[in-house]
Coordinates of C-alpha atoms in Angstrom, one line a residue:
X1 CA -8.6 -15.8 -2.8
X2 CA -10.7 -12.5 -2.9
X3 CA -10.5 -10.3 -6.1
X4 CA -10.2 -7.3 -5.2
X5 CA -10.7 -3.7 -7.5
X6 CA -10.4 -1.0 -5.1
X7 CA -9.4 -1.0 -0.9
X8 CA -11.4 -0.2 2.5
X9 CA -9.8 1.9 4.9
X10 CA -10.2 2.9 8.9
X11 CA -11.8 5.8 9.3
X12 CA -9.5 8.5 10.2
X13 CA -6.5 6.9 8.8
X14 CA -5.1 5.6 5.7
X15 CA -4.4 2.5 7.5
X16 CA -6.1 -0.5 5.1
X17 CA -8.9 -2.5 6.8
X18 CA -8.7 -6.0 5.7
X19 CA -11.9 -7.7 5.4
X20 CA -11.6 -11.3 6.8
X21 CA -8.8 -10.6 9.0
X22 CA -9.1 -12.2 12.4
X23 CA -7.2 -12.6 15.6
X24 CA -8.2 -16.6 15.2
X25 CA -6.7 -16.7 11.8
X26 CA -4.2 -13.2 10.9
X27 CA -4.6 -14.1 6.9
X28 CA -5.8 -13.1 3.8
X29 CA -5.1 -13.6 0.3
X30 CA -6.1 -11.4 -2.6
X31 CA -5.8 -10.8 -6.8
X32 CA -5.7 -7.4 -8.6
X33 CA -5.6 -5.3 -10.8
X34 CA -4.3 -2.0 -10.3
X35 CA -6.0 -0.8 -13.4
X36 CA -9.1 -1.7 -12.4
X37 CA -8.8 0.5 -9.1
X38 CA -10.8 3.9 -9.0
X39 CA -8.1 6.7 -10.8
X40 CA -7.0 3.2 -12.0
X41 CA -4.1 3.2 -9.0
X42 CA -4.1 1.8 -5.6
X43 CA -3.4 4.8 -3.0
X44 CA -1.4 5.1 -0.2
X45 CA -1.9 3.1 2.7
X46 CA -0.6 1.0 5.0
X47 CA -1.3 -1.9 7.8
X48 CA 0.2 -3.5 10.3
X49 CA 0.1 -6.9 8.4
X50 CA 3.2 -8.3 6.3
X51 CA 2.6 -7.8 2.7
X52 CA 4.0 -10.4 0.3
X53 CA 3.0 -10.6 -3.2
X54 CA 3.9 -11.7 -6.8
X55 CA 3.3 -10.0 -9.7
X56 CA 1.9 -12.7 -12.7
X57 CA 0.9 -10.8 -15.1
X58 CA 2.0 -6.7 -16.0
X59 CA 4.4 -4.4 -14.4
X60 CA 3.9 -2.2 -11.4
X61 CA 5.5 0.7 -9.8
X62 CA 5.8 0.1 -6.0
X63 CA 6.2 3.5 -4.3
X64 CA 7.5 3.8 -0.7
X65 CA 8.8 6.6 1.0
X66 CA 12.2 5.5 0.3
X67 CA 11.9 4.0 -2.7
X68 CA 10.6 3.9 -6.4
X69 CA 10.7 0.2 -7.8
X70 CA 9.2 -0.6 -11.1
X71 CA 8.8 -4.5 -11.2
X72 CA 8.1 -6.4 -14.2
X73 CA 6.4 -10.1 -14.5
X74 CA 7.7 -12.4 -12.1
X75 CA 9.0 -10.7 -9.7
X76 CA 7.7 -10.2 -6.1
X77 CA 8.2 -8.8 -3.1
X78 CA 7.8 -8.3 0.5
X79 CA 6.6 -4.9 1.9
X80 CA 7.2 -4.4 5.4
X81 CA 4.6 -4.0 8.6
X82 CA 3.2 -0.2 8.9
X83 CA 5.1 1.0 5.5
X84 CA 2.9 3.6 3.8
X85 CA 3.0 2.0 0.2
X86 CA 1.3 3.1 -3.3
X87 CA 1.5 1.3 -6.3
X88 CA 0.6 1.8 -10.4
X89 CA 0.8 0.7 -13.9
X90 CA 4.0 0.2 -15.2
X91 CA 5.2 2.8 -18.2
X92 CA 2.9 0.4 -20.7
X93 CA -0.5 1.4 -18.4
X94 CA -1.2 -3.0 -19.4
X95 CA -3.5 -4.9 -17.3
X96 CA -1.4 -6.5 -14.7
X97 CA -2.4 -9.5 -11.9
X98 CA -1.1 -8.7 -8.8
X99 CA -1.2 -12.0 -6.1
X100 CA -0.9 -11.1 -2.8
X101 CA -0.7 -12.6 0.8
X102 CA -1.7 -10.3 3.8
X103 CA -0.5 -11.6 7.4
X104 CA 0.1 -10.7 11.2
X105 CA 4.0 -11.4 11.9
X106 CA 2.4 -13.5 14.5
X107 CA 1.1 -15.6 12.0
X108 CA 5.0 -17.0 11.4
X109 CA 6.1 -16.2 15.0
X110 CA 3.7 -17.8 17.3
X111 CA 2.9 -15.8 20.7
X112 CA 4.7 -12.4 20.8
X113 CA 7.9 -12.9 22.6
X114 CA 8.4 -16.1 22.0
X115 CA 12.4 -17.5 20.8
X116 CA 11.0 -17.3 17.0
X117 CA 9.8 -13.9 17.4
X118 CA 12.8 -12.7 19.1
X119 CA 15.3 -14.7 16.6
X120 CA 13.3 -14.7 12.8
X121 CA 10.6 -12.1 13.1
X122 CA 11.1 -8.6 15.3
X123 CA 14.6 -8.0 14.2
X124 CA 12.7 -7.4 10.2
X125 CA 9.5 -6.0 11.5
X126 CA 11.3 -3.6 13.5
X127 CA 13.9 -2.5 11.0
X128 CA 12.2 -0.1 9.6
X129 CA 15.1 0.7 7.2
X130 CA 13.7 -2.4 5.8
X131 CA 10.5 -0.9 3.2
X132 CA 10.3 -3.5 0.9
X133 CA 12.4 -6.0 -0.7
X134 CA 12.1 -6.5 -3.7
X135 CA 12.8 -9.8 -5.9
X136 CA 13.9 -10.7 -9.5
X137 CA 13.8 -13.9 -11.3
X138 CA 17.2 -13.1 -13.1
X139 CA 19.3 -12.9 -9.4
X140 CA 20.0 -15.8 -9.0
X141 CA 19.5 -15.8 -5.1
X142 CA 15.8 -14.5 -5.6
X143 CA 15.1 -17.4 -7.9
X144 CA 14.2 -20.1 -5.0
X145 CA 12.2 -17.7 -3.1
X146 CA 10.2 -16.6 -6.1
X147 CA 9.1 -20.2 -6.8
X148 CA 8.2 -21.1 -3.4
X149 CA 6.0 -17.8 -3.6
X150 CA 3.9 -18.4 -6.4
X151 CA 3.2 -21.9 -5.5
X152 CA 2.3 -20.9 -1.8
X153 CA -0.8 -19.4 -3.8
X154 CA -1.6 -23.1 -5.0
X155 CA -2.5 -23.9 -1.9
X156 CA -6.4 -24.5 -2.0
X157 CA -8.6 -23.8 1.0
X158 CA -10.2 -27.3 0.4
X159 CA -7.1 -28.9 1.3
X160 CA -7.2 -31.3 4.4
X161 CA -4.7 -28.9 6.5
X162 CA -4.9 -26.0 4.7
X163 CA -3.8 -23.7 7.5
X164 CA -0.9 -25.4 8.6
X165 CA 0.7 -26.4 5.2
X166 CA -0.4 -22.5 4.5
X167 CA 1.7 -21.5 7.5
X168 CA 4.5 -23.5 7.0
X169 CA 5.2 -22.5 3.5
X170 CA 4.9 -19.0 4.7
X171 CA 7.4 -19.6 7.4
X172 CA 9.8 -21.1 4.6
X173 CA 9.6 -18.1 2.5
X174 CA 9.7 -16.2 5.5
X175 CA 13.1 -17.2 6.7
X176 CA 14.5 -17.5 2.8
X177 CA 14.1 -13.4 2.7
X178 CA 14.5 -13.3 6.7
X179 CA 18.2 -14.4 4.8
X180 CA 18.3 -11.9 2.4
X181 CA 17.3 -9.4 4.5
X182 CA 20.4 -9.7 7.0
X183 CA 22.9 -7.6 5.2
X184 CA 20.3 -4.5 5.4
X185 CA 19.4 -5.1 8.8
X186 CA 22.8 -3.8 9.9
X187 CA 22.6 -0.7 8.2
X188 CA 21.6 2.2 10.1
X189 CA 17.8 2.6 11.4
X190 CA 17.4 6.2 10.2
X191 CA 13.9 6.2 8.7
X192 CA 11.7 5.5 11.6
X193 CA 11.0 9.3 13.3
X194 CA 10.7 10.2 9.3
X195 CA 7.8 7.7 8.9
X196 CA 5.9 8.3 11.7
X197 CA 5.5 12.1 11.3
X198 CA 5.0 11.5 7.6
X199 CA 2.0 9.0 8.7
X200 CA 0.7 11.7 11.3
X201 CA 0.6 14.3 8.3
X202 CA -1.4 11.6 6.2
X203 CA -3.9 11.3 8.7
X204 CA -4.8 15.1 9.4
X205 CA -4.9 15.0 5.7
X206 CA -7.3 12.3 5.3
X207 CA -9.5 13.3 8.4
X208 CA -9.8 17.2 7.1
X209 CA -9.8 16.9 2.9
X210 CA -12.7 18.2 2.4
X211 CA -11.9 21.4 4.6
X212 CA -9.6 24.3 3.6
X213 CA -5.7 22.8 4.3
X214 CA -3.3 25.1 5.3
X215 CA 0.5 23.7 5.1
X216 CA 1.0 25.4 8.5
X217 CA -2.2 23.1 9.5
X218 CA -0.2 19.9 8.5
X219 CA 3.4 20.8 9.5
X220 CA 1.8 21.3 13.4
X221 CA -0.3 18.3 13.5
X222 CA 3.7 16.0 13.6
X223 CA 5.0 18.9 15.2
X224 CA 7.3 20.2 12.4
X225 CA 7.7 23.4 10.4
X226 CA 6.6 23.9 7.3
X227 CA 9.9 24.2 6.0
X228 CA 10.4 19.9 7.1
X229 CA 6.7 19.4 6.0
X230 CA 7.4 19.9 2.1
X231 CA 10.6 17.9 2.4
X232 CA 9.0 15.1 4.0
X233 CA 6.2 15.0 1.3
X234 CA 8.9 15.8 -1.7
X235 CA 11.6 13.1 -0.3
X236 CA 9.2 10.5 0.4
X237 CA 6.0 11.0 -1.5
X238 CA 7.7 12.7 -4.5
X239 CA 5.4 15.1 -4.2
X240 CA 3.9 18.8 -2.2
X241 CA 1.5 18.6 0.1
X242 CA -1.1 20.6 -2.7
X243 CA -0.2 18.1 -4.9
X244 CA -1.4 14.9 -2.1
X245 CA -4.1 16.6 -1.2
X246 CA -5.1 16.9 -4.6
X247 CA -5.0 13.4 -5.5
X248 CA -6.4 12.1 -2.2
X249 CA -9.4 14.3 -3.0
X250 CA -9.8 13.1 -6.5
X251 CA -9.2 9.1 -5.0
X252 CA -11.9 10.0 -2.5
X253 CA -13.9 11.5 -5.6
X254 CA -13.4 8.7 -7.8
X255 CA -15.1 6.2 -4.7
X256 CA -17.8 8.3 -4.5
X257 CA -18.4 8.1 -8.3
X258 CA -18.3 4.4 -8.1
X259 CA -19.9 3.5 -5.1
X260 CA -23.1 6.2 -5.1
X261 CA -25.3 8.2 -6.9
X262 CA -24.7 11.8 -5.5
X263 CA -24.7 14.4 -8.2
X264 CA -21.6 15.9 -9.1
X265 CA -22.1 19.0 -7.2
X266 CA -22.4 17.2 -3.9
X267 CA -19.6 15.3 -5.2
X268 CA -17.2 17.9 -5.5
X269 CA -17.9 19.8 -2.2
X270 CA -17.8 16.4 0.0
X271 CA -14.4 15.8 -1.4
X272 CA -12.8 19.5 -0.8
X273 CA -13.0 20.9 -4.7
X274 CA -15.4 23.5 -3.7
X275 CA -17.1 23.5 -7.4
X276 CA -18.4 20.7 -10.0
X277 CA -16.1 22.9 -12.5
X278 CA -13.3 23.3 -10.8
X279 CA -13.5 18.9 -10.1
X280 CA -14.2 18.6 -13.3
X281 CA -11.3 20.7 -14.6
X282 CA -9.1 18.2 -12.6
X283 CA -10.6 15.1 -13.7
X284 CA -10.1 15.7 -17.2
X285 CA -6.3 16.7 -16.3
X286 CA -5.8 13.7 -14.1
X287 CA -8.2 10.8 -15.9
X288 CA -9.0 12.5 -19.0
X289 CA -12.4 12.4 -19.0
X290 CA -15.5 14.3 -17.1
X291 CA -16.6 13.1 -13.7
X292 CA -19.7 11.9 -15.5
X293 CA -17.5 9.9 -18.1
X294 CA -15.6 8.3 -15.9
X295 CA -18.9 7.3 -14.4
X296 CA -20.8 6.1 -17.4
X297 CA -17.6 4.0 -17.7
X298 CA -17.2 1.9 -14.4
X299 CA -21.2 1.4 -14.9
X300 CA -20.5 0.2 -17.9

């Protein structure tokens, strides 16, 4: 299990890259911290894996464009395939341990096609009503599923058979939420247009931040007025467009910070701000502290 303090993404889309993920064997496992991520949050994002995770330690709020769950200590969750997702601190800003397993659907189903991927796993991946589901030790029904989660992440890569007693308690946890899931899965698909033009506004986003942004500019890249543009972004991101573009910059800001040595002047015009003042103006805003604070602090 990889530690992990801040994500990689694809170039040209907020689409995570997950290091050690191969065809051979869809899986990864991770801990974090959300705290410990640069802006000391973990962005949006999303990936075609299945996200399952547990939360140890802490509270986090899970954000998806549906939804706004906070989740205390011992709960979990699954997070659907493709779902942008952004997490933070819970209201007490503690450090939290996030546990988290990272697979292809084909991982539990096999070859695409097959009678368990047409019976256990498409009908959830493609219900994209489905975002995430979350679970809480005190419902009773979650209680079982919880368990066999956080002991799945017992499971040492030592073990003779690690990948097949790795996949099988994956496919029992799978099927125990595939359970809980069936109720929702008849509700009306009504999200899935809404997502994908919210993911295609991302993207221009994340390709042009450090250009000028019109709204017009990201409304026409999902082909979409401006007028549908802020609602997507307020309904789903709880947020305006200004305000994402913002953030992203100062995410892509707060990377740059950590992971080089480019003065703050280069800084601020790579990531969009224009000025070191006016980034440093919204750092102290946002992280409370100077560009070069927030530096000296990681280094140290």
């Amino acid at each position: 299990m990889k530690k992990v303090s801040q994500i990689s993404f694809y170039t040209g889309s907020r689409e995570e890259l997950l290091p050690g993920f191969t065809s051979k064997f869809p899986y990864i496992s991770s801990c974090s911290d959300i705290t410990k991520h640069p802006g000391h949050f973990c962005p949006w994002h999303w990936h075609p894996a299945m996200e399952l995770f547990y939360l140890k330690q802490g509270s986090l709020e899970y954000n998806t464009p549906g939804s706004r769950i906070l989740l205390a200590e011992g709960c979990g969750g699954l997070i659907n395939s493709n779902v942008p997702h952004m997490t933070r601190p819970g209201p007490d800003f503690a450090s939290s341990t996030q546990l988290l397993h990272l697979f292809d659907p084909s991982f539990i189903s096999g070859v695409h096609g097959s009678l368990i991927d047409e019976k256990y796993v498409t009908p959830l991946t493609t219900a994209s009503q489905i975002e995430i589901i979350p679970l809480y030790p005190d419902h009773p029904e979650h209680k079982q599923v919880l368990s066999a989660i956080r002991d799945s992440f017992l499971i040492s890569e030592n073990t003779p058979g690690y990948e097949l007693k790795l996949r099988s308690a994956l496919s029992d946890i799978w099927f125990q939420i595939f359970e809980l899931a069936l109720p929702l899965m008849q509700t009306k698909d009504r999200f899935d247009k809404r997502n994908k033009r919210l993911r295609l506004m991302m993207v221009y986003i994340h390709e042009h931040y450090a250009e000028k942004i019109s709204v017009k500019d990201i409304a026409g890249t999902a082909f979409a007025s401006e007028r549908e543009c802020f609602r997507l972004f307020h309904d789903c991101l709880h947020m305006s467009p200004a305000e994402y573009i913002k953030n992203y910059r100062l995410q892509a800001a707060c990377d740059m910070l950590a992971n080089t040595r480019e003065h703050i002047t280069f800084i601020s015009q790579s990531c969009g701000f224009g000025s070191s003042s006016y980034m440093g103006k919204i750092f102290r805003e946002s992280m409370g502290c100077t560009p070069n604070e927030y530096r000296t602090k990681l280094r140290g």
